[in-house]
Coordinates of C-alpha atoms and ligand atoms in Angstrom, one line a residue:
X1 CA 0.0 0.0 0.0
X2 CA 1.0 3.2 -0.7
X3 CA 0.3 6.2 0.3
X4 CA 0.4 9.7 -0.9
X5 CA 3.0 12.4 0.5
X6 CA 0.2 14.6 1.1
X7 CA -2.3 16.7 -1.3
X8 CA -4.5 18.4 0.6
X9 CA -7.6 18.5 -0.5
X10 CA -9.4 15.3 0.9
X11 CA -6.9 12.8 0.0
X12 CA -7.6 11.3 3.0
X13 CA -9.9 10.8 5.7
X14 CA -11.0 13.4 8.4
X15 CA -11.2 12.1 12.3
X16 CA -7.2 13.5 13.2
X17 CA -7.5 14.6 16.7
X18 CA -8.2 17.6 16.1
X19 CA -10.6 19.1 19.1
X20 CA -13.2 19.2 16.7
X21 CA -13.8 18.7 12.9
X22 CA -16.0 21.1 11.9
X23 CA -15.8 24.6 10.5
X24 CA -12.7 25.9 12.2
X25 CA -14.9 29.4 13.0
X26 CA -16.6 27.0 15.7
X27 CA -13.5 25.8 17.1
X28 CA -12.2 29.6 17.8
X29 CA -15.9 29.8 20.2
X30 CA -13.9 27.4 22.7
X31 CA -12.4 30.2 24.2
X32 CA -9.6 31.0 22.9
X33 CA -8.2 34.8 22.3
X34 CA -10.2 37.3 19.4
X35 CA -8.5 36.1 16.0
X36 CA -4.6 37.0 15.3
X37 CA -3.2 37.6 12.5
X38 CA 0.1 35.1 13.3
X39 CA 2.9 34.7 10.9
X40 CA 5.4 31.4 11.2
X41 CA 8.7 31.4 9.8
X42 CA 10.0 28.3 8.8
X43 CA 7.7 25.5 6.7
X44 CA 9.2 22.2 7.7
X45 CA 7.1 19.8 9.7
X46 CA 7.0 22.2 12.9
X47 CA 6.2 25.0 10.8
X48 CA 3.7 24.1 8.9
X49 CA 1.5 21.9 12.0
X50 CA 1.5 24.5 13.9
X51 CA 0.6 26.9 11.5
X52 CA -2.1 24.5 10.3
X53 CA -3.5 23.9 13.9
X54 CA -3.4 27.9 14.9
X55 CA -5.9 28.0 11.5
X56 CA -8.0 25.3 13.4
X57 CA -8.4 27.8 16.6
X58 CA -9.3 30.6 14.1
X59 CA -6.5 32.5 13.4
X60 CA -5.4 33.6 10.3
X61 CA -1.7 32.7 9.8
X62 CA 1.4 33.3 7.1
X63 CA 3.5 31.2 6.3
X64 CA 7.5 32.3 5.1
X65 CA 9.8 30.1 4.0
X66 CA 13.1 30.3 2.1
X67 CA 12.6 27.8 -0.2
X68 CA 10.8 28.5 -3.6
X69 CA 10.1 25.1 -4.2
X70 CA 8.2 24.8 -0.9
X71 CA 6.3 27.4 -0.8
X72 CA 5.2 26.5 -4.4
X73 CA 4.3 23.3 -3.8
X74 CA 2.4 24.6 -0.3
X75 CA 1.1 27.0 -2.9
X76 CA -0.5 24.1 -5.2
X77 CA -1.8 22.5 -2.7
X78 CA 0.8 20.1 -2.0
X79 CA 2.2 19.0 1.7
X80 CA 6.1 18.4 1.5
X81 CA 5.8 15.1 4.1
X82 CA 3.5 12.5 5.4
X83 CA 2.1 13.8 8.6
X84 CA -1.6 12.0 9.5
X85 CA -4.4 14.5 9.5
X86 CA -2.6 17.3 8.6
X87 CA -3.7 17.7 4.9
X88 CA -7.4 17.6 6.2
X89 CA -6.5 20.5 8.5
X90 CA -4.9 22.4 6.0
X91 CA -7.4 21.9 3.8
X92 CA -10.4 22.8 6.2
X93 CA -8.5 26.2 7.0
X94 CA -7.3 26.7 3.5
X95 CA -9.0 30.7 3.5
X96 CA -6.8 31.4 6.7
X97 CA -3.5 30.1 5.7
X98 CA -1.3 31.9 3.5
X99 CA 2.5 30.7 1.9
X100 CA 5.1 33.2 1.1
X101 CA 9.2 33.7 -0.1
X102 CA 8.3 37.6 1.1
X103 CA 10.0 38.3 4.8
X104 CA 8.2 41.8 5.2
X105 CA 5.0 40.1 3.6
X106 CA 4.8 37.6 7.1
X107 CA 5.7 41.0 9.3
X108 CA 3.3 43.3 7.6
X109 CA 0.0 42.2 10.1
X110 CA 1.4 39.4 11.9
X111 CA 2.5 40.4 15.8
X112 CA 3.4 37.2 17.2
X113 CA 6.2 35.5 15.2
X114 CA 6.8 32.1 15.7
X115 CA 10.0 30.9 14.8
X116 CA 10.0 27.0 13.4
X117 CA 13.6 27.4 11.5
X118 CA 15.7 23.8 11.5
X119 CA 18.4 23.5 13.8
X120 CA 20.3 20.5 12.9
X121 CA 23.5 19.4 14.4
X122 CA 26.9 20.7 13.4
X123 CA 29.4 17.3 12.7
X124 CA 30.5 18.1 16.8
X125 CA 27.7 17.7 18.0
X126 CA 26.1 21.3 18.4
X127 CA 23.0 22.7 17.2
X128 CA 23.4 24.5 13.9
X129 CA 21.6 28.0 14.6
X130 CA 22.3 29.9 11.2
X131 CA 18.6 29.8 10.2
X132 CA 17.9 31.6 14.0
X133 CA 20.5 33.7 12.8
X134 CA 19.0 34.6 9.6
X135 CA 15.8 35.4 11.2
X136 CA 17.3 38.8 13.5
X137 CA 19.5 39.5 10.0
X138 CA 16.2 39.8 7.9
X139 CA 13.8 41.1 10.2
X140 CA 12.3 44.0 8.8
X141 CA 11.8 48.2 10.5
X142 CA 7.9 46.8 10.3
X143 CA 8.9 44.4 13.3
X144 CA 8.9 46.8 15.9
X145 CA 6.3 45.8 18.5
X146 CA 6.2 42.0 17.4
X147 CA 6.9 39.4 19.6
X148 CA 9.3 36.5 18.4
X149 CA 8.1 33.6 20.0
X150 CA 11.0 30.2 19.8
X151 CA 9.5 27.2 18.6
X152 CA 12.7 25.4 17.2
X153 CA 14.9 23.1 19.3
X154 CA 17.5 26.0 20.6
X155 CA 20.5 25.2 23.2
X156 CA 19.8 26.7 26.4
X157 CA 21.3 30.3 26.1
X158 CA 20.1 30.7 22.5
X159 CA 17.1 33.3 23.8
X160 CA 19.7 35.2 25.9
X161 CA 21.8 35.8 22.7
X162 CA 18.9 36.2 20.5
X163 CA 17.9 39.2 23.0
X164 CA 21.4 40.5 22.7
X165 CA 21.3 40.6 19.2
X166 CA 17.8 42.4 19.0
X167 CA 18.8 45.0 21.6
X168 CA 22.1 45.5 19.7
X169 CA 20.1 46.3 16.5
X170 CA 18.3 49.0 18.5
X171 CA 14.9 46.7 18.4
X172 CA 14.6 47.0 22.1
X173 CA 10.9 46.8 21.2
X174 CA 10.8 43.5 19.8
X175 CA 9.5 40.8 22.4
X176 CA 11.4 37.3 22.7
X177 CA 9.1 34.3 24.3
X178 CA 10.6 30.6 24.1
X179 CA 7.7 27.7 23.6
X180 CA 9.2 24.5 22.8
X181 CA 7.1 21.9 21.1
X182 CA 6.1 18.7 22.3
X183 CA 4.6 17.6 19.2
X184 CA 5.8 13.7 17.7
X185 CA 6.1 12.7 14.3
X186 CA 2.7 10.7 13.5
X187 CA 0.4 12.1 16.2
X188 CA 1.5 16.0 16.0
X189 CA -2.2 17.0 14.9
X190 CA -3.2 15.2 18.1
X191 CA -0.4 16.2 20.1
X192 CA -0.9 19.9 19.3
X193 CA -4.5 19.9 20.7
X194 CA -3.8 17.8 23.4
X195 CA -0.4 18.4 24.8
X196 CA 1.0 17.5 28.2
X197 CA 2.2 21.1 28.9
X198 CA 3.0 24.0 27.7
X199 CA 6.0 26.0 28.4
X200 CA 6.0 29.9 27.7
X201 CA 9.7 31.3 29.2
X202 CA 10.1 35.0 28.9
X203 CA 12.0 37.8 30.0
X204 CA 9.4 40.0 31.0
X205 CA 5.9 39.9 30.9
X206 CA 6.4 41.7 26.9
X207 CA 3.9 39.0 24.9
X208 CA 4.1 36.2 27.2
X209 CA 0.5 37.0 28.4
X210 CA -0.2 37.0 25.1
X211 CA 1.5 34.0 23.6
X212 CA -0.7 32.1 26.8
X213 CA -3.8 33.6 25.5
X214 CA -3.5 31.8 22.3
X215 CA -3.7 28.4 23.8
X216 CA -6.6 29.5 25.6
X217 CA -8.5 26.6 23.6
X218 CA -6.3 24.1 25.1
X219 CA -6.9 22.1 28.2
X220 CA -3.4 21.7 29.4
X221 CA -1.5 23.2 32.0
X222 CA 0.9 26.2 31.1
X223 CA 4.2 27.0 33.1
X224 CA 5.7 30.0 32.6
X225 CA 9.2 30.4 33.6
X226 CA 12.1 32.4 32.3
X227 CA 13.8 32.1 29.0
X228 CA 16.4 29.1 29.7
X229 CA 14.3 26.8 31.7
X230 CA 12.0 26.6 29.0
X231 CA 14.9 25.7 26.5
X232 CA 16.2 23.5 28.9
X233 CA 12.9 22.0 29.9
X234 CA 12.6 21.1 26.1
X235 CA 16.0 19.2 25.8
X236 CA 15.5 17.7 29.7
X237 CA 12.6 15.8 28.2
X238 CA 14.1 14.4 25.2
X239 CA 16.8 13.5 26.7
X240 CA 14.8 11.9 29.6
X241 CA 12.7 9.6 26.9
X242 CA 16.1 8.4 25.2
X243 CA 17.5 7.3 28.4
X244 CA 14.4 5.5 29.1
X245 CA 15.1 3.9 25.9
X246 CA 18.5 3.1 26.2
X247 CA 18.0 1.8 29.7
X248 CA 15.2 -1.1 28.4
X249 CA 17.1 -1.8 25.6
X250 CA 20.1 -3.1 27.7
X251 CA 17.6 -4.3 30.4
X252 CA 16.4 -6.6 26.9
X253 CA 19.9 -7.2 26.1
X254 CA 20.2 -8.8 29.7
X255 CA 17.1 -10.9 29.6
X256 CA 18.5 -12.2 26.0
X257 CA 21.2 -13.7 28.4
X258 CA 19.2 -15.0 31.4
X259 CA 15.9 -16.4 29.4
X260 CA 13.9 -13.5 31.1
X261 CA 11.2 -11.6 28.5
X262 CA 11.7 -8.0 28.4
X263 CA 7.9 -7.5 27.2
X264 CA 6.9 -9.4 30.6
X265 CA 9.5 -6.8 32.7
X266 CA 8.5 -3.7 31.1
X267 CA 4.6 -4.2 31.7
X268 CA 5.4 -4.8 35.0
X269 CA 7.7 -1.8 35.7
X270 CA 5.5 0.2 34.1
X271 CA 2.9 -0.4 36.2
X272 CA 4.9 1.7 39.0
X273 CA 3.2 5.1 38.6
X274 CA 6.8 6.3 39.4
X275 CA 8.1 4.4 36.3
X276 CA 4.8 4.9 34.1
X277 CA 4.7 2.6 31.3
X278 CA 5.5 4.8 28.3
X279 CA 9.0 4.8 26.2
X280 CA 9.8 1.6 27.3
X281 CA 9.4 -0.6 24.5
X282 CA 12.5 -2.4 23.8
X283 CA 13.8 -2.5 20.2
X284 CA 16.6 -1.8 17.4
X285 CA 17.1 1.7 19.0
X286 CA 15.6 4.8 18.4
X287 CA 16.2 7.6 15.4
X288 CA 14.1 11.2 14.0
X289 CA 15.4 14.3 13.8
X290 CA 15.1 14.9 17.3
X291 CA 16.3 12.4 20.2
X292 CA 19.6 11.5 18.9
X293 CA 19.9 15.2 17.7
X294 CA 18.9 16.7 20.7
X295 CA 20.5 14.4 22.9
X296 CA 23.9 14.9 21.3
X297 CA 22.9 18.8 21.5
X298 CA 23.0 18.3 25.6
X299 CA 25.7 16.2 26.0
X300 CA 27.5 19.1 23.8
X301 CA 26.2 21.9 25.6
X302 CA 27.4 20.5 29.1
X303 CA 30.8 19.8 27.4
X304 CA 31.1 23.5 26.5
X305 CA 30.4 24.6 29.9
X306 CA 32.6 22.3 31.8
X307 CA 30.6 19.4 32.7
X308 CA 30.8 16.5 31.4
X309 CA 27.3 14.1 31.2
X310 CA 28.5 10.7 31.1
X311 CA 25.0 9.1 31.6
X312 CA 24.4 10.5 27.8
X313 CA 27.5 9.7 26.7
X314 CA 26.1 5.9 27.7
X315 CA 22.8 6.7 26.0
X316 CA 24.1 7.4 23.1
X317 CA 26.0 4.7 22.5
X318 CA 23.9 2.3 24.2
X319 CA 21.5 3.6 20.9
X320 CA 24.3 3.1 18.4
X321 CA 25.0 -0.4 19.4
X322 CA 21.4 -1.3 19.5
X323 CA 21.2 -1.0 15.9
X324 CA 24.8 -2.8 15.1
X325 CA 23.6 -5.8 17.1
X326 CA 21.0 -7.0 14.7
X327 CA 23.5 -8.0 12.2
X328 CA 25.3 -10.0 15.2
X329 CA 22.0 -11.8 15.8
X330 CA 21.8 -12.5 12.2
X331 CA 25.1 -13.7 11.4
X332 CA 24.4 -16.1 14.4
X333 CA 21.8 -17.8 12.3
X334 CA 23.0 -17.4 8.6
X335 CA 26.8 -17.6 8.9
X336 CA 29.0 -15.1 6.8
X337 CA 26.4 -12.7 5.0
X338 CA 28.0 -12.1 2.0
X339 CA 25.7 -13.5 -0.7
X340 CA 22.8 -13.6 1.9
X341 CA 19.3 -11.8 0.7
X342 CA 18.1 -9.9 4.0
X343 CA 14.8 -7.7 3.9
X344 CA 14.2 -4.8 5.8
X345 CA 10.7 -4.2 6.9
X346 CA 9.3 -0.8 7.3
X347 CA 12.3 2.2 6.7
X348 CA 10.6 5.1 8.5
X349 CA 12.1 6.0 12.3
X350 CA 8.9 5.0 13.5
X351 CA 4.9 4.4 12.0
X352 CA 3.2 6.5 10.3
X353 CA 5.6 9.0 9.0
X354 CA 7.7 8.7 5.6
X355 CA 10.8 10.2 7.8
X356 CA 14.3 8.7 7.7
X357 CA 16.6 11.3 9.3
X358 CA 18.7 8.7 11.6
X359 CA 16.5 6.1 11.1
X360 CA 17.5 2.6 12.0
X361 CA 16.9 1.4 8.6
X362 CA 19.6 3.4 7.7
X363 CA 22.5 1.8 9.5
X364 CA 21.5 -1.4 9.5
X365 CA 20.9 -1.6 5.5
X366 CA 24.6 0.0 5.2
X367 CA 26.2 -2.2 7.8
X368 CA 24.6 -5.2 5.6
X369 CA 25.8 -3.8 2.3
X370 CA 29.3 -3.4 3.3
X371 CA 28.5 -7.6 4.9
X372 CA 28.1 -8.5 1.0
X373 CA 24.6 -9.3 1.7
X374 CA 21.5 -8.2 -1.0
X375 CA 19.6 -5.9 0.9
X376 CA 15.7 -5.8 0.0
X377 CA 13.2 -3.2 1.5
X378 CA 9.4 -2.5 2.1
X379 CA 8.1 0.2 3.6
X380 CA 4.5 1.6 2.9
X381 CA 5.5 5.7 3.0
X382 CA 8.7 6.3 3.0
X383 CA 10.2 4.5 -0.2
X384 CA 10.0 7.5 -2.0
X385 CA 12.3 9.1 0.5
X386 CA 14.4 6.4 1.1
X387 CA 15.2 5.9 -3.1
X388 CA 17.8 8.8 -2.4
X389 CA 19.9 7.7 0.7
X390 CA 19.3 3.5 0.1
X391 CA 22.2 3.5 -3.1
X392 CA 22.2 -0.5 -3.8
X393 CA 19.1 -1.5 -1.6
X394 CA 16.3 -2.6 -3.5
X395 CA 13.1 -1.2 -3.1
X396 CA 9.9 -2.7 -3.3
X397 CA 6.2 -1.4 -2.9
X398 CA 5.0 -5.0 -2.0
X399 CA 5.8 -6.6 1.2
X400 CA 5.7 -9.9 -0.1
X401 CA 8.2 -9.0 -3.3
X402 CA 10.5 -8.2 -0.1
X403 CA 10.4 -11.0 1.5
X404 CA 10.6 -13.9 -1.7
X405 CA 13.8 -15.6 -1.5
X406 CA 15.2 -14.0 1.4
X407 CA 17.1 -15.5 3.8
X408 CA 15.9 -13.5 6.9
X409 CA 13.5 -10.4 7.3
X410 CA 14.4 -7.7 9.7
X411 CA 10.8 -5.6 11.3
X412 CA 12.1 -2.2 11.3
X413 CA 9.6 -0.3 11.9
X414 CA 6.0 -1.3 13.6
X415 CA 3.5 -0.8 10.5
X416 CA 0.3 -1.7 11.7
X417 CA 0.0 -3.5 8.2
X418 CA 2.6 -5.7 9.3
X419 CA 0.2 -7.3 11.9
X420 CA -1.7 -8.5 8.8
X421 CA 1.4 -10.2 6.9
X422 CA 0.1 -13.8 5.6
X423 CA 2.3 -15.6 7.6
X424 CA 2.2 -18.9 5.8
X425 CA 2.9 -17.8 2.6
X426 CA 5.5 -15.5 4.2
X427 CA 6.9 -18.7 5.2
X428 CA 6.6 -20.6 1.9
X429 CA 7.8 -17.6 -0.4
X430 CA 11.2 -16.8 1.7
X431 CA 14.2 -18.8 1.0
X432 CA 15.0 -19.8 5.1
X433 CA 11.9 -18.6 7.0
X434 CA 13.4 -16.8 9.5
X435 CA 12.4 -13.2 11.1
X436 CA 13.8 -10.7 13.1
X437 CA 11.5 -8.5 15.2
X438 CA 13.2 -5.5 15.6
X439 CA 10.3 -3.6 17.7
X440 CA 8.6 -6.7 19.4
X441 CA 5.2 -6.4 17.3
X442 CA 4.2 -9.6 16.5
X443 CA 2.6 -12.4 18.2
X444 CA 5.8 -15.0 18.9
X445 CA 3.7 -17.6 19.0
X446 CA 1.6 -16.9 15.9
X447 CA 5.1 -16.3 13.7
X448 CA 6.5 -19.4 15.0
X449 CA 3.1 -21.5 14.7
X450 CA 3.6 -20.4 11.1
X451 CA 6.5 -22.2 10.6
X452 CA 8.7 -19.1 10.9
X453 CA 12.2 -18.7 13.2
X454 CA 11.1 -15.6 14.9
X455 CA 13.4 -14.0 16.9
X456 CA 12.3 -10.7 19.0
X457 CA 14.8 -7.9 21.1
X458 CA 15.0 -9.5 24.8
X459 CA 12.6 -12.0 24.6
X460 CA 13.4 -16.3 24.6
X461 CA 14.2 -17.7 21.6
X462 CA 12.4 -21.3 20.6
X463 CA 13.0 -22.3 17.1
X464 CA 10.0 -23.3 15.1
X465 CA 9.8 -27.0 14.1
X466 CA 8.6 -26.1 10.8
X467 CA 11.6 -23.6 9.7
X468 CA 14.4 -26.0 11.6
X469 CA 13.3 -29.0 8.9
X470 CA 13.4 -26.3 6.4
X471 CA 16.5 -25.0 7.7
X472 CA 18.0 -29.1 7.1
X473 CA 16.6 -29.3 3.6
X474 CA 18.5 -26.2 2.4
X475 CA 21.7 -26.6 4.5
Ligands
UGA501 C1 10.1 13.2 20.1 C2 9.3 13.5 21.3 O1 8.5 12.3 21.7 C3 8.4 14.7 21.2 O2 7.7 15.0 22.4 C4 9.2 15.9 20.8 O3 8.4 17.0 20.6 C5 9.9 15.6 19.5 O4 10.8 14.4 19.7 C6 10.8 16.8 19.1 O5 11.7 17.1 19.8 O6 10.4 17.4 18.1 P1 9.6 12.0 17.7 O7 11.0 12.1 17.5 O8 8.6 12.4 16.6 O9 9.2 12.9 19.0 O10 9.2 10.5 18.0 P2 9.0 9.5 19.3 O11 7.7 8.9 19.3 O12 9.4 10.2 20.5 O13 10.1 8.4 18.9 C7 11.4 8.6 18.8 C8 12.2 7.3 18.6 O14 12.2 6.5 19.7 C9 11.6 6.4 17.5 O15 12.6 5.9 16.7 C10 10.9 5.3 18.2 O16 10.8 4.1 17.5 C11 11.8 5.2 19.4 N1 11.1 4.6 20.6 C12 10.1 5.2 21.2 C13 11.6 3.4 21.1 O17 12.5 2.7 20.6 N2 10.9 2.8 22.2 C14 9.9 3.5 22.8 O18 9.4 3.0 23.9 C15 9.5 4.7 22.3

């Protein structure tokens, strides 16, 4: 199955989270502020959903990017990425949303600015923060009396020199408000109307009130605090959720040794409200463009101000190890894989988006190529994306092409349409039926009642009957 990038214009179905899905007039009645005119710099996925989602509330927002292509393609209609919902929302609020190249074009109405520029990480480590530069470089005379409000990912300090730079440019009179985003990949439509918390860090009281009038709509509770809690807050948390990662994926490492089943252990821990059962779903490690970004981002930060964070150092490579150890595991069962066929399953860092930055998928299908082995790979988004950065894997829109004549298949990523593979003739079509469940999805004993080896992350491994007489006849 494939499905489209994004067109907006009913391409697919409404029902997205969103607090309601009718006219988006209503949804500004739930008592949120009068309507503002809001401009958002920056149309990449942060950009554009929260632009999209302020439309919901009522606003009427502009949207500037750099890119001509981007805004075209916005212009046409078209989204850029895969993001659930979001065309629907888009497409609902079409009359309120706005796409321009034009800097003084987003300033000319627009009072609160938000900032949703990328921030990547330089090759040490540290967050690139040229496009926050660019911002204070372009901003118009018009922008007096606007309030710049921080979306992006920034190291803690970033507002402080952002502040600087304004008052040094004599645009004392511009307001600077940090509030981070919570949002995930796959649920951000959701996530935006429902978050946890949200985090408005200021100055002085110059548009803060005003920045917390906006989410008036939302039923979560607001902290406002100054400038670099909020930033540090934002990397705290991510950082927080990767070690919980990291520290279930060694726990499942452990259990692979003892015959302990790492499904079984993290129920159970999570059943301590102190532990709370979320992010701790063992796997192949985890990717996006923001833990291992962010994460690296800290670690940096504390480097450059004397401290050195050796639990993230751990967490990191804890991460980067994760991913190396599948090709351990399947060498154990296949011997040298030069010559072997392996299939990846799903490509995407995680279900239901078509992104790849440090995905999984990545590493392990270059660790196989440089093995010698033929690298096969399904994934029902993000093929299109991957046809760029997968040189010599090859790609195929049907899960079963993937898997015929392959000597093992790797889950990658948990598709939900995985959970309706046709395990028998999974079993019958691959050359040694053997699976590797990289994110525990499926139902062990289902695979192996199929006549499949299945092997999961930190769970026991029982060979099935079926596949070890299959494994004789081709040995
Ligand atoms: C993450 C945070 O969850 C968001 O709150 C935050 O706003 C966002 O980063 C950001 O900073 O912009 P995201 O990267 O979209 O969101 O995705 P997650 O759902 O957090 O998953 C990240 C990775 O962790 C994925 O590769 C996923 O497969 C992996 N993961 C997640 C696990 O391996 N185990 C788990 O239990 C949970």
């Amino acid at each position: 199955m494939t499905k489209p990038a994004g067109t907006i214009g009913g391409a697919w179905p409404a029902g997205n989270g969103s607090p309601r899905s009718g006219a988006a007039g209503v949804l500004s009645d739930r008592g949120g502020t009068d309507r503002e005119h809001l401009a958002v710099l920056g149309a990449g996925w942060v950009g554009l959903v929260t632009a999209a989602c302020f439309a919901e509330l009522g606003h009427r927002v502009t949207v500037r990017d750099v890119s001509e292509e981007r805004i075209g393609e916005l212009t046409a209609g078209r989204l850029p990425f895969y993001e659930p919902g979001l065309a629907d929302v888009v497409e609902r609020n079409r009359a309120r949303l706005s796409f321009t190249l034009d800097v003084g074009e987003a300033f000319s109405e627009a009072r609160l600015i938000f900032v949703c520029v990328g921030t990547p990480s330089t090759p040490t480590g540290d967050a690139d923060l040229s496009g926050v530069r660019r911002v204070i470089d372009e901003l118009p005379r018009v922008a007096e009396g606007v309030t710049l409000i921080m979306k992006s990912t920034v190291p803690v300090g970033t507002g402080a020199k952002v502040r600087a730079a304004l008052d040094a440019r004599g645009a004392r009179n511009v307001g600077y408000v940090s509030n981070p985003e919570f949002l995930a990949e796959g649920s951000a439509v959701h996530d935006f109307f429902n978050p946890q918390r949200i985090l408005i860090g200021s100055f002085d009281s110059r548009g803060a009130e005003r920045v917390g009038e906006l989410y008036g709509a939302i039923p979560a509770p607001i902290r406002h605090m100054d400038v670099a809690s909020a930033e540090m807050t934002k990397y705290a948390s991510n950082a927080f959720l990767a070690t919980k990662i990291s520290f279930v994926n060694e726990i499942a490492n452990v259990c692979e040794q003892t015959g302990a089943d790492v499904v079984t252990v993290a129920e159970a821990m999570g059943l301590d409200c102190r532990i709370g059962p979320h992010f701790l779903q063992a796997g192949i490690g985890y990717g996006g463009s923001c833990f291992p970004k962010d994460v690296a981002a800290l670690k940096q930060l504390a480097g450059n101000s004397g401290y050195h964070f050796q639990l993230l150092t751990a967490v990191i490579e804890v991460n980067d190890l994760q991913k190396r150890r599948v090709v351990t595991r399947l060498r154990e069962h296949l011997g040298p894989l030069a010559g072997k066929t392996v299939a990846l399953l799903g490509l995407a860092f995680k279900p239901n988006t078509d992104d790849l930055r440090e995905a999984s998928s990545l590493v392990l299908a270059s660790r196989l190529l440089a093995e010698g082995a033929d690298v096969r790979a399904w994934d029902p988004v993000a093929i299109e994306s991957a046809r760029e950065l997968l040189d010599g894997v090859e790609l195929c829109d049907d899960v079963l092409d993937a898997v015929a004549g392959a000597d093992a298949a790797v889950i990658v990523t948990e598709w939900e349409e995985l959970r309706q593979l046709p395990l028998e003739t999974v079993r019958d079509l691959m050359r040694r039926p053997l699976v590797l469940d990289g994110r525990n999805f499926l139902d062990p004993n289902e695979v192996r009642g199929a006549g499949i080896d299945y092997e999961a992350i930190g769970r026991p491994a029982v060979r099935a009957p079926v596949a070890r007489a299959l494994e004789l006849q081709v040995s």
